[in-house]
Every structure is written in structure tokens, then in C-alpha cells.
Short mmCIF file of C-alpha atoms in Angstrom, two decimals:
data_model
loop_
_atom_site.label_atom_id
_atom_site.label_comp_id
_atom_site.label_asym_id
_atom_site.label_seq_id
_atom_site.Cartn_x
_atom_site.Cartn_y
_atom_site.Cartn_z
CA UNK Q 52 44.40 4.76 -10.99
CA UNK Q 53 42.86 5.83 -14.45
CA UNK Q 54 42.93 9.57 -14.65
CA UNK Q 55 40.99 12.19 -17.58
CA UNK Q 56 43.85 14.64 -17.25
CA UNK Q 57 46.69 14.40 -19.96
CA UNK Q 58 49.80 15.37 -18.34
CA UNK Q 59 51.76 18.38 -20.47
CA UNK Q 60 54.24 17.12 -22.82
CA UNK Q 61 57.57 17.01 -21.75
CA UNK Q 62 59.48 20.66 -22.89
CA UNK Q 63 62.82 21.76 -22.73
CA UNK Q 64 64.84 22.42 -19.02
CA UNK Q 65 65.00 21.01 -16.08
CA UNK Q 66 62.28 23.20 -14.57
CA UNK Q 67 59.79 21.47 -17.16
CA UNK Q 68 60.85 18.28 -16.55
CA UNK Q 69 60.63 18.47 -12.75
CA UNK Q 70 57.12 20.07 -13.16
CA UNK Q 71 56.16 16.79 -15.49
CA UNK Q 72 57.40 14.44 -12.90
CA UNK Q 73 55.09 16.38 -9.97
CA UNK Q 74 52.40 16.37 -12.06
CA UNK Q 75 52.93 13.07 -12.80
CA UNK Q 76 53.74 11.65 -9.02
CA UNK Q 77 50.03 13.84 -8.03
CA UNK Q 78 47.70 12.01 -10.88
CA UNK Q 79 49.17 8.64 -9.57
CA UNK Q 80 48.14 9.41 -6.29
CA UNK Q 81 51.57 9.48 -4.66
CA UNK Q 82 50.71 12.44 -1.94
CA UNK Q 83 47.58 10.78 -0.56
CA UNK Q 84 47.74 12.71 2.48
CA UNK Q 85 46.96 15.82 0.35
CA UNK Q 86 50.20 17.43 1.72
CA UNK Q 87 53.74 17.80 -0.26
CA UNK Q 88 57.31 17.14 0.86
CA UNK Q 89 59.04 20.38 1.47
CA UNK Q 90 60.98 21.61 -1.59
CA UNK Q 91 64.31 20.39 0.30
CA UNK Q 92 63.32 17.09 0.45
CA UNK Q 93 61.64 17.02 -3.29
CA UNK Q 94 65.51 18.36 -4.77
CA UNK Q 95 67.23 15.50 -2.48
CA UNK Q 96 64.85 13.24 -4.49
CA UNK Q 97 65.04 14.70 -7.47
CA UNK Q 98 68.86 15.31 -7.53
CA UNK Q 99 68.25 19.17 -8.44
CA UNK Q 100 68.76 21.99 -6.71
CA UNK Q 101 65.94 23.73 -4.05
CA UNK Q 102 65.52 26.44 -6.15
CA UNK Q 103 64.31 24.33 -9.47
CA UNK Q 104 62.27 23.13 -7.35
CA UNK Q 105 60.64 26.67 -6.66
CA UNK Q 106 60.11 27.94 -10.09
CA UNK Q 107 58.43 24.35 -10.74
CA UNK Q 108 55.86 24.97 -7.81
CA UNK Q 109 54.96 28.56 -9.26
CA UNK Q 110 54.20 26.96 -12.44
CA UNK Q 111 51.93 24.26 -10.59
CA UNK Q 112 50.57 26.66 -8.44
CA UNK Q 113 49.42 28.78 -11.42
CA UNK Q 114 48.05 25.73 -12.85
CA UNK Q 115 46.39 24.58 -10.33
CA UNK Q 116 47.77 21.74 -9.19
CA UNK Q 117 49.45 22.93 -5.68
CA UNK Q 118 48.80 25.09 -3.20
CA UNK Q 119 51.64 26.64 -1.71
CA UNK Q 120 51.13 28.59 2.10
CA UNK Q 121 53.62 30.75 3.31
CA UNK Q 122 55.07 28.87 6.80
CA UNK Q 123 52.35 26.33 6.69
CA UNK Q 124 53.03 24.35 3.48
CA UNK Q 125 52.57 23.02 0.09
CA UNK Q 126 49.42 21.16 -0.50
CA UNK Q 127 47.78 19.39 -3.65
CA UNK Q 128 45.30 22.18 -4.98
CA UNK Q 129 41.89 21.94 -6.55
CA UNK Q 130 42.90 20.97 -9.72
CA UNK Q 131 44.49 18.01 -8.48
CA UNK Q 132 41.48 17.08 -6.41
CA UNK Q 133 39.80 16.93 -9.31
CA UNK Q 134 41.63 13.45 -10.32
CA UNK Q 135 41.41 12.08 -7.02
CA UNK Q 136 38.26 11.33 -4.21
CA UNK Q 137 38.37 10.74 -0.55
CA UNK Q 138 41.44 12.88 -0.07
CA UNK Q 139 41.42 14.75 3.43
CA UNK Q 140 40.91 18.58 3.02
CA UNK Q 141 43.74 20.77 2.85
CA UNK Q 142 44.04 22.77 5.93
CA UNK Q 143 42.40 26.13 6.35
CA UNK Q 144 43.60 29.16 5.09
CA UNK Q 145 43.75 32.30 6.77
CA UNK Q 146 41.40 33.94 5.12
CA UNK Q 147 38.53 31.86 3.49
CA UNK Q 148 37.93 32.20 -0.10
CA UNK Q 149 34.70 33.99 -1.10
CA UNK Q 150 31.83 32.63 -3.24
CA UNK Q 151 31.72 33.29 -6.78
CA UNK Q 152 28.30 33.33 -6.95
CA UNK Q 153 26.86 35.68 -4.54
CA UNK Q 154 29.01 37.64 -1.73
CA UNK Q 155 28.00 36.52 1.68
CA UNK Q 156 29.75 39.01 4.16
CA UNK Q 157 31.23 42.19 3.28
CA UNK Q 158 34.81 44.02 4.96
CA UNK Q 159 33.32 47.90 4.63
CA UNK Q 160 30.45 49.54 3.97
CA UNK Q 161 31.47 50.16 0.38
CA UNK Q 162 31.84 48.24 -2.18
CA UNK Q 163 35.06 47.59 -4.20
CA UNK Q 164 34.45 47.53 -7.85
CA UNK Q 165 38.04 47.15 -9.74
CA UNK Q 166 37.88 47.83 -13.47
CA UNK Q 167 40.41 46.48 -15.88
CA UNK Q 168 40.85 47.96 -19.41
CA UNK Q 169 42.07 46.15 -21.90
CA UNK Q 170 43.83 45.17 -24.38
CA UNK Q 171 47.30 44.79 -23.15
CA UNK Q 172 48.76 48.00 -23.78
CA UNK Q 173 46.44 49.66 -21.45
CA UNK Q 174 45.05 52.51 -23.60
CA UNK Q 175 42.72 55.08 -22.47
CA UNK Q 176 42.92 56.77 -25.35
CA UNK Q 177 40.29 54.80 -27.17
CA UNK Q 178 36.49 55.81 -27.84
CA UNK Q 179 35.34 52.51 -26.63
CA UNK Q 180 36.97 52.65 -23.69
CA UNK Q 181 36.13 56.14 -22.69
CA UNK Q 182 32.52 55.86 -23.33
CA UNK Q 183 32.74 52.77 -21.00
CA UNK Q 184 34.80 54.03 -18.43
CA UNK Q 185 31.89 57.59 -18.75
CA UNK Q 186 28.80 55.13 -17.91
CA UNK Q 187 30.42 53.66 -15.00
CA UNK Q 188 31.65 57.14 -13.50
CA UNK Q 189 28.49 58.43 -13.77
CA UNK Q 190 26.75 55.50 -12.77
CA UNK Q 191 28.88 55.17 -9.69
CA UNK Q 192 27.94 58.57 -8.50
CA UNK Q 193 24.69 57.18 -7.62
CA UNK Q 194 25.42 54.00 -6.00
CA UNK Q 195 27.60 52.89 -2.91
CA UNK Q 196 30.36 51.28 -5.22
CA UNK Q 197 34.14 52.68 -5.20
CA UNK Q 198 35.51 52.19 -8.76
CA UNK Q 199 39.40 51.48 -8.68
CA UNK Q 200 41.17 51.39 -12.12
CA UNK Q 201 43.70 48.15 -12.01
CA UNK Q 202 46.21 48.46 -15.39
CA UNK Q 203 46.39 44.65 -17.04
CA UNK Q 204 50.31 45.07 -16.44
CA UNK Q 205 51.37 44.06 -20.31
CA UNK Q 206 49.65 40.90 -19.53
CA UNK Q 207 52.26 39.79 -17.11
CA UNK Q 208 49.80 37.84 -15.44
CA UNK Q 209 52.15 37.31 -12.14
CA UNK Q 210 52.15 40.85 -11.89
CA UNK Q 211 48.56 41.32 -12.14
CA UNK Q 212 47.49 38.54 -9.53
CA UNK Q 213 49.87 40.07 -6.80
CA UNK Q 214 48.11 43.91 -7.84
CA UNK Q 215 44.69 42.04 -7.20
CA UNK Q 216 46.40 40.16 -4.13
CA UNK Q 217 46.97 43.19 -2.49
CA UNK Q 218 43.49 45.34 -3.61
CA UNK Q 219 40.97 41.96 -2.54
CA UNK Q 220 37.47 43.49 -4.72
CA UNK Q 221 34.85 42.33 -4.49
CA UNK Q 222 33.91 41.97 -8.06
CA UNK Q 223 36.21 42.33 -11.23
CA UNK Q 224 35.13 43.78 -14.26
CA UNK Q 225 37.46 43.65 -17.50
CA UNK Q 226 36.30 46.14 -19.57
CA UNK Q 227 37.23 45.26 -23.67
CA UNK Q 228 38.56 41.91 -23.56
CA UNK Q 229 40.07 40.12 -26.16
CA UNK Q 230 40.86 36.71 -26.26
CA UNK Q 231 44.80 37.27 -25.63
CA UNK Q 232 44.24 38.52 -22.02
CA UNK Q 233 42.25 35.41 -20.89
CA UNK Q 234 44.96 34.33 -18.74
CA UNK Q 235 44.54 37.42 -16.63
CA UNK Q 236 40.70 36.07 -15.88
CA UNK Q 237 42.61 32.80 -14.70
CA UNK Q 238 44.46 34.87 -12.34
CA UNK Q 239 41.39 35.85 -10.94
CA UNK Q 240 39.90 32.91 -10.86
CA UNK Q 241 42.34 31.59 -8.88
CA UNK Q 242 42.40 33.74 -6.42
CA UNK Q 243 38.09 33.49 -5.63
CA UNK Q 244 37.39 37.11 -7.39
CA UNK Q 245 34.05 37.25 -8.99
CA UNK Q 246 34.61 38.42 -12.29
CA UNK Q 247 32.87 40.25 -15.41
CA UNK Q 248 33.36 41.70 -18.50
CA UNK Q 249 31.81 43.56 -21.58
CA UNK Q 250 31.86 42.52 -25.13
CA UNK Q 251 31.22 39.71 -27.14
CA UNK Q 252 34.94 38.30 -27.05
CA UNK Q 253 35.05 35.78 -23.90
CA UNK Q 254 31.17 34.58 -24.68
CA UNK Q 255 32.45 31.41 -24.60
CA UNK Q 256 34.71 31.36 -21.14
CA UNK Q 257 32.05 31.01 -19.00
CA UNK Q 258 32.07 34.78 -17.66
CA UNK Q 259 29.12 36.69 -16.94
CA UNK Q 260 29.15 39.34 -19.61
CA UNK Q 261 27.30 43.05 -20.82
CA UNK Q 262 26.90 42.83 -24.60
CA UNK Q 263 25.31 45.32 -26.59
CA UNK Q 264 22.22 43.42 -28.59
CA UNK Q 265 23.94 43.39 -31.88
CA UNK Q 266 21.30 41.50 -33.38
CA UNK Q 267 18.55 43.86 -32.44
CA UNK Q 268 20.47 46.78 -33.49
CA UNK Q 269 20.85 44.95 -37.22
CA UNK Q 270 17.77 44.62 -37.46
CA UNK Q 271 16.75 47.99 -36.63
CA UNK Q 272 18.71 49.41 -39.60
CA UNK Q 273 17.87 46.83 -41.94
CA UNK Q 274 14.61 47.50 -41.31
CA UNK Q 275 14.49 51.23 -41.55
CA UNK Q 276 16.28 50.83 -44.85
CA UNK Q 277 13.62 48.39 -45.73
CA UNK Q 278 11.02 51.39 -44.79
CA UNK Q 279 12.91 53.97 -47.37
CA UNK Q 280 12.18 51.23 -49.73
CA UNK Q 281 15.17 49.51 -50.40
CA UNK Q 282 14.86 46.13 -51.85
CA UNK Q 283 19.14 45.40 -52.75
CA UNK Q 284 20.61 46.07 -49.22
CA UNK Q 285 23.91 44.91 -49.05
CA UNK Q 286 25.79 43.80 -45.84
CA UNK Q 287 29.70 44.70 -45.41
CA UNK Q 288 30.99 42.95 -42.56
CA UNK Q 289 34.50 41.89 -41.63
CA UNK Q 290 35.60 38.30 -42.73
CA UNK Q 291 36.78 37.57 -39.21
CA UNK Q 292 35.31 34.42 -36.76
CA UNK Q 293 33.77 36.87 -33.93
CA UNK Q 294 30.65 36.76 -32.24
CA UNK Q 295 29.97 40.60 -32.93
CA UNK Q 296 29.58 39.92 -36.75
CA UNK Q 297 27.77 37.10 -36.40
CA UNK Q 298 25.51 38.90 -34.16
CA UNK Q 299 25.39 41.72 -36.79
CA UNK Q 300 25.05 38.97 -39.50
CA UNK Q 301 21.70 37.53 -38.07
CA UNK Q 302 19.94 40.43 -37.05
CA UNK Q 303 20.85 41.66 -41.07
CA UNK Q 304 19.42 38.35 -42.02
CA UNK Q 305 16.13 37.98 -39.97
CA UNK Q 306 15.22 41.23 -41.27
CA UNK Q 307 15.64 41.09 -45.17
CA UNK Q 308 13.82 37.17 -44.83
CA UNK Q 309 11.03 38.63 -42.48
CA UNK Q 310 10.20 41.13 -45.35
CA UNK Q 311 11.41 39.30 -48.91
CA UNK Q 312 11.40 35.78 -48.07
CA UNK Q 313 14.50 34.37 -49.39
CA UNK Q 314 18.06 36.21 -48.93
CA UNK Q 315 20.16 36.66 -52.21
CA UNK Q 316 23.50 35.69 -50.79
CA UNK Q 317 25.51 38.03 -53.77
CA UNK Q 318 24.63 40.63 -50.92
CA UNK Q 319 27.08 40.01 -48.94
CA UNK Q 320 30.70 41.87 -49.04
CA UNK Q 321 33.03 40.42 -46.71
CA UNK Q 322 35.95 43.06 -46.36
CA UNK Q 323 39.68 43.29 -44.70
CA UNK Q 324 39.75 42.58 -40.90
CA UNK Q 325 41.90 46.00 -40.70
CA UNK Q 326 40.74 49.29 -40.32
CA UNK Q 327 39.08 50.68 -43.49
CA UNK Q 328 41.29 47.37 -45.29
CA UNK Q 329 38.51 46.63 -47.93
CA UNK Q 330 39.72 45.82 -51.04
CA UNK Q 331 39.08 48.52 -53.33
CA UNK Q 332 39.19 47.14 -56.73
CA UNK Q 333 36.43 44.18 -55.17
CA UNK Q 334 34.35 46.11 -53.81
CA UNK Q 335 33.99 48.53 -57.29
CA UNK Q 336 33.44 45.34 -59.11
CA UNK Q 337 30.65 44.61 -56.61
CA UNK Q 338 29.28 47.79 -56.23
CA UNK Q 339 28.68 47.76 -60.04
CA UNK Q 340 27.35 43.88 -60.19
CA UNK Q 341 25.43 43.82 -57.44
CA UNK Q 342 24.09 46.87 -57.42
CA UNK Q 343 22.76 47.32 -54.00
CA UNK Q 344 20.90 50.59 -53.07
CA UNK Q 345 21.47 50.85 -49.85
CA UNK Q 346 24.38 49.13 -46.78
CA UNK Q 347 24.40 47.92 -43.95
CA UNK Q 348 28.02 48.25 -42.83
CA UNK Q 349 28.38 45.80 -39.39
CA UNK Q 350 31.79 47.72 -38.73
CA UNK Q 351 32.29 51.55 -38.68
CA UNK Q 352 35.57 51.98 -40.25
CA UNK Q 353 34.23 50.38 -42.79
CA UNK Q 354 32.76 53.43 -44.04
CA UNK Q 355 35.91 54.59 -45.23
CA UNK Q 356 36.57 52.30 -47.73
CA UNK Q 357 33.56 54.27 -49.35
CA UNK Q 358 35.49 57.28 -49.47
CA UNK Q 359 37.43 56.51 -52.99
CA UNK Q 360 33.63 56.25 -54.47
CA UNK Q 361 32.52 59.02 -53.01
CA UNK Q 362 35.45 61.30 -54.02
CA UNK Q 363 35.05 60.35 -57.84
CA UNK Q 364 31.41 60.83 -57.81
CA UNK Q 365 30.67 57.06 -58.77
CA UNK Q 366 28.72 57.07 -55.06
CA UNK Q 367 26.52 59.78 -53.64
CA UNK Q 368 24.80 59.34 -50.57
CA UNK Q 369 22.29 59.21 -50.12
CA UNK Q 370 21.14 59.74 -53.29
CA UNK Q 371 22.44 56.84 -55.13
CA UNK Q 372 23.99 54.46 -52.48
CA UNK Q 373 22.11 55.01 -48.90
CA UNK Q 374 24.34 53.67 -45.66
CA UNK Q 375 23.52 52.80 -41.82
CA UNK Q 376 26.19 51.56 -39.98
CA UNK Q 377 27.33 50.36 -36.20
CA UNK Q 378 28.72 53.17 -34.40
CA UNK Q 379 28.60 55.76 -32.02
CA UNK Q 380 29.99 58.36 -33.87
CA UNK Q 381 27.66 60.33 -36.17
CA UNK Q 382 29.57 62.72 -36.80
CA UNK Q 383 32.89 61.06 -36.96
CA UNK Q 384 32.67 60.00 -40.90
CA UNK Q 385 31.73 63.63 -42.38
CA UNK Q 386 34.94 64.84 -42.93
CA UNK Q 387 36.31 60.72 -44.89
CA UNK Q 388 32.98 61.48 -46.85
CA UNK Q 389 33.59 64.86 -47.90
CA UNK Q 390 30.18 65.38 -46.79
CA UNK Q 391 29.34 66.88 -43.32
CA UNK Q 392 26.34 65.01 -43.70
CA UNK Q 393 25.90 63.02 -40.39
CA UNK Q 394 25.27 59.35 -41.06
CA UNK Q 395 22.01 57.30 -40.00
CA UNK Q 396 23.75 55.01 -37.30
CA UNK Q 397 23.23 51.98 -34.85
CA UNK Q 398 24.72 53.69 -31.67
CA UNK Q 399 26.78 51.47 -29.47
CA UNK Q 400 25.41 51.94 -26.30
CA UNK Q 401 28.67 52.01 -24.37
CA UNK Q 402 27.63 54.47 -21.56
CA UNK Q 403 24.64 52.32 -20.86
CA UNK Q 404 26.83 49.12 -20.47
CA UNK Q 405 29.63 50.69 -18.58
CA UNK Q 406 26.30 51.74 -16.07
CA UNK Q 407 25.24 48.17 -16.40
CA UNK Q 408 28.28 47.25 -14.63
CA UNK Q 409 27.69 49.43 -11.62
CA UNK Q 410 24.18 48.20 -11.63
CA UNK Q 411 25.23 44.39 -11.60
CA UNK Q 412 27.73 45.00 -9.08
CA UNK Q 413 24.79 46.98 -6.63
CA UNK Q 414 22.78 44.08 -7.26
CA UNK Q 415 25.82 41.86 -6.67
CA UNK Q 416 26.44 42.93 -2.99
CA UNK Q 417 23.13 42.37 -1.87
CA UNK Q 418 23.17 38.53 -2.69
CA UNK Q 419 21.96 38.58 -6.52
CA UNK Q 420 24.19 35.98 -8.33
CA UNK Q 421 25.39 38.26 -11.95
CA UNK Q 422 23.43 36.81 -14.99
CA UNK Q 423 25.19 34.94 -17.86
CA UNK Q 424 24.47 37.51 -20.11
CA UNK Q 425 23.27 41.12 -20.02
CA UNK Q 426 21.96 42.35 -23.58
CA UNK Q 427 21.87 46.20 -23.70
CA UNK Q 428 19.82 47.39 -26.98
CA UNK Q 429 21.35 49.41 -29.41
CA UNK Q 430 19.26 52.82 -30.09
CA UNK Q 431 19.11 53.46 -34.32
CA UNK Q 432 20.40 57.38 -34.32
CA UNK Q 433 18.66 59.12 -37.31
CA UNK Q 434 20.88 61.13 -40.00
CA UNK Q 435 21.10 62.05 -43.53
CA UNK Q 436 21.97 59.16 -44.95
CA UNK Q 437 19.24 57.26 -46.17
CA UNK Q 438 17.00 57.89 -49.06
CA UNK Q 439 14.56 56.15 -51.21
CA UNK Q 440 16.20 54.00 -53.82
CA UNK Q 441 17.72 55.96 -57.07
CA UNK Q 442 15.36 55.45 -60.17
CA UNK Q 443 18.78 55.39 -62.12
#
């Protein structure tokens, strides 16, 4: 039998190897009954010992591969099926698995919304987070959806799937991912939980997700600078590949060639992926070539690499250098400015995406599949920080 599945290459231990040879013995169709010998009889075979054989079967349980029931058996699991047809079902569990795509019959009256922050280290102390976790309290208040708070457990992603083993929700939301923790969402996976998340960081894992429209919200403040009159807008964005600057990128760029036509590319700064990491001495000489009179920074820390320019007087804003950037924190940059000038920005709309979530998951238990995507617009919060352009 011909099979599209590459089998892992062979890695150090006798664990590894065992695993290799199961894999191998399922894609050549050796357990056509669709049940596994008992781990007893798989070490006689093997010539290892029963409990090699164990740590092996968590690995191809995690995978995929097996299906391991307490007192009933070990059984080839839906990954396996997947290079094989005609093979009988595996016998029923004792509780069946719910569907992904719509909940069918609910345990309680309420319904069990877990939230997950990440990244790893599981910190609350984070603006993002907070303004998140604020949308769905408040949101919650107001709909028949308990909120439990499920740590991602250092990404120890054994750890996490017995914590969600033992809490069953009904839907899973992961609140901040990044592209690290994406074997937690396999976890989940696994083990039928229908699953969402915010952000822009697993668009491409097949995850229903609430983003904030960072291409509206780009074009919003490009075009308000375009309204004060500002011809040279440059765009500071990160030099990182992420689908919130590329976002930011487009909307910046459907709004300067909706109003001028072509886009002079010497607009562009692409700073640090750090925190407030732009390179100083760069962006001086660009400042003073380009001379743009007004940015568009796509990240708010950003904004401090401005504070050097500001300090020596060779920037004032707005009156020679006028700034919008993504935020939610007006008020946040006064005191790196030396200014307690709030700044024009292109609020994040956190609280309204953390109440998206409790919305979806309403929706959710009365049958309505969750959309792919979920774009929340971003609301362009008025300041002191744009001017017309300096006649200098």
C-alpha cells in the first residue's frame, strides 16, 4: 500500500525507535482489524520492556495515530485512518465526541466558556490582556455564559489537555496567541473542543478568530492626516513577517494611492522588532532625507524612539512632525514625549473583541457554526497631535 504520510525520521532512544516501527507497522496496514496488541504482547515482539512501550503510545496518541481506552484498549486513531479505507470503526467511547461545528446537546443550562491567556508565562499583568479579559466580564454579565480562566500551564501541553479533560467546555477561547503555543490548540483539538482565539497570529491554523480591522483603522489615520494636509506621511512599522503589519501596511497604502496616485516607497521606515528598538542614528538620517510631515506609526512603542528628537528640539509635535499611531493608550506616551499632549490614536478595540467572544459563544450554543473571521473596527481617538504641515 502507497501511503501520503512520511513517517518521522528515526531520532535517538529506544522510545523513538519503537514509536517509528508502530508508525511504520500502522501505514503498512499491519492492524487491519483497527485494534492493537496489548503493550505486553508489542514488548515480547519488540524485545523491550512494557513500559517503552507506554511512553511510545503517549507519543502516538498525541499524534494521532492511536487511541488508547482505559480497560477497553488501544485502537488505530483518526490519523491513521486517514492512510487507510474500509477499516471497521473503532468501538464506541463512553462519551461521544462533540461537533466542532455547532453544539448539538448541551449538559446544563449554562454555558461553559474557558478562556486561555497567553503567552506561556501566563501574565495578567499586560494591557492587552486586561482590556480583553474587561470586554468579556462585562459582556458575560449579560449573557448565560460562565467564563472559567484555564492557565496555558508553561505550555506543558500534557498538563493542559488533562486541565481541559477534567473542565469538558463547551467552547475554548485563547485569548493572545502566538505562534509558540499552537500545540496547546492541538490539545484541544484532540480532545473535540471547539476552539477560538483573538489576534492576527494563528490566521493561518484554520481557527475561527476576532481580529481588530487593522486595515480599516490605517486607513482611518492616514486619511485624517491626509485631511490636515499632509502630502509626506511616513509609515514606521516593525520589520517583522506578521499579519498585523501587513494589515497596518495596506490600509497605510490604499489610503496615500486613493488620494496621490502613486506611493513613494522612501516613506517607509522599517524599525527594530523590540520595544522602542529603532535605530536611532537611521531614523535621524531619514527624518532629515525624507522629510515626512507627518507618521503613521503601525506599532505604539514605537513612539518612543521619537523621544531623543523630541528632547533636543529637532522634532516638535505637532508643529513640525505630526503622529497617529495604533494604540489604546492616549495618554500613555505624554510623559516619553515630554509633552502631556495626548496623541491622535487608532484605538485597539480590545473590550469590543473580548465581548465578541461572549457574543460568538451565545450564538454558538444555539446551533450557529463561529465564522472564520470576525473583524472588529478600530475607532480613530482624536488628540493633539496632528497639525497642518510646517511651512519650514
Amino acid at each position: 500500500m502507497t501511503s501520503s504520510i512520511t513517517v518521522p525520521p528515526l531520532q535517538s532512544g529506544v522510545v523513538n525507535e519503537v514509536r517509528r516501527r508502530l508508525i511504520e507497522e500502522i501505514i503498512n496496514g499491519t492492524f487491519q482489524d483497527g485494534t492493537l496488541p496489548t503493550a505486553t504482547d508489542i514488548a515480547q515482539k519488540y524485545g523491550v520492556g512494557s513500559a517503552t512501550i507506554n511512553r511510545a503510545m503517549k507519543y502516538l496518541q498525541k499524534e494521532g495515530w492511536v487511541e488508547r481506552r482505559a480497560g477497553i484498549g488501544t485502537f488505530l486513531g483518526p490519523r491513521a485512518r486517514l492512510t487507510e479505507t474500509g477499516l471497521p470503526p473503532a468501538p464506541a467511547a463512553a462519551a461521544t465526541p462533540r461537533d466542532t461545528s455547532a453544539p448539538s446537546v448541551f449538559r446544563k443550562n449554562s454555558f461553559n466558556l474557558a478562556v486561555t491567556v497567553l503567552p506561556l508565562d501566563f501574565s495578567l499583568n499586560d494591557w492587552h490582556v486586561q482590556h480583553l479579559l474587561q470586554g468579556i466580564d462585562q459582556a458575560a454579565a449579560h449573557e448565560n455564559v460562565t467564563i472559567e480562566l484555564i492557565g496555558p500551564c508553561g505550555g506543558d501541553d500534557d498538563l493542559f489537555a488533562r486541565r481541559l479533560e477534567r473542565s469538558r467546555p463547551d467552547l475554548l477561547a485563547f485569548l493572545k496567541p502566538r505562534i509558540q503555543s499552537a500545540p496547546l490548540l492541538r490539545e484541544a483539538r484532540r480532545l473535540k473542543i471547539p476552539c477560538l482565539a483573538t489576534g492576527t497570529h494563528w490566521r493561518d491554523l484554520d481557527i475561527p478568530l476576532i481580529e481588530e480591522d487593522g486595515v480599516q483603522g490605517a486607513c482611518d489615520g492616514t486619511r485624517a492626516l491626509i485631511r490636515a494636509g499632509h502630502r509626506r506621511i511616513g509609515f514606521l512599522c516593525p520589520l517583522a513577517p506578521a499579519h498585523l503589519w501587513f494589515d497596518r501596511r495596506k490600509g497605510y497604502e490604499t489610503a496615500m494611492r486613493e488620494a496621490f496616485g502613486d506611493l513613494d516607497q522612501n516613506l517607509f521606515f522599517w524599525t527594530g522588532f523590540e520595544e522602542g528598538r529603532a535605530d536611532l542614528a537611521q531614523l535621524d538620517t531619514w527624518l532629515k532625507k525624507q522629510k515626512p510631515t507627518a507618521l503613521l506609526i503601525a506599532a505604539g512603542f514605537d513612539v518612543a524612539s521619537l523621544k531623543t528628537f523630541v528632547a533636543s528640539g529637532a522634532v516638535r509635535i505637532p508643529q513640525t512632525l505630526s503622529v497617529v499611531t495604533f494604540d489604546n493608550r492616549a495618554d500613555f506616551y505624554a510623559t516619553i514625549l515630554g509633552s502631556p499632549t495626548p496623541l491622535d490614536i487608532i484605538d485597539l478595540p480590545l473590550e469590543k473583541m473580548g465581548a465578541e467572544v461572549v457574543r460568538l459563544a451565545a450564538a454558538f450554543r444555539t446551533g450557529t457554526p463561529l465564522p472564520p473571521r470576525t473583524l472588529v473596527p478600530c475607532t480613530l481617538v482624536p488628540g493633539n497631535t496632528i497639525s497642518p504641515p510646517s511651512t519650514r
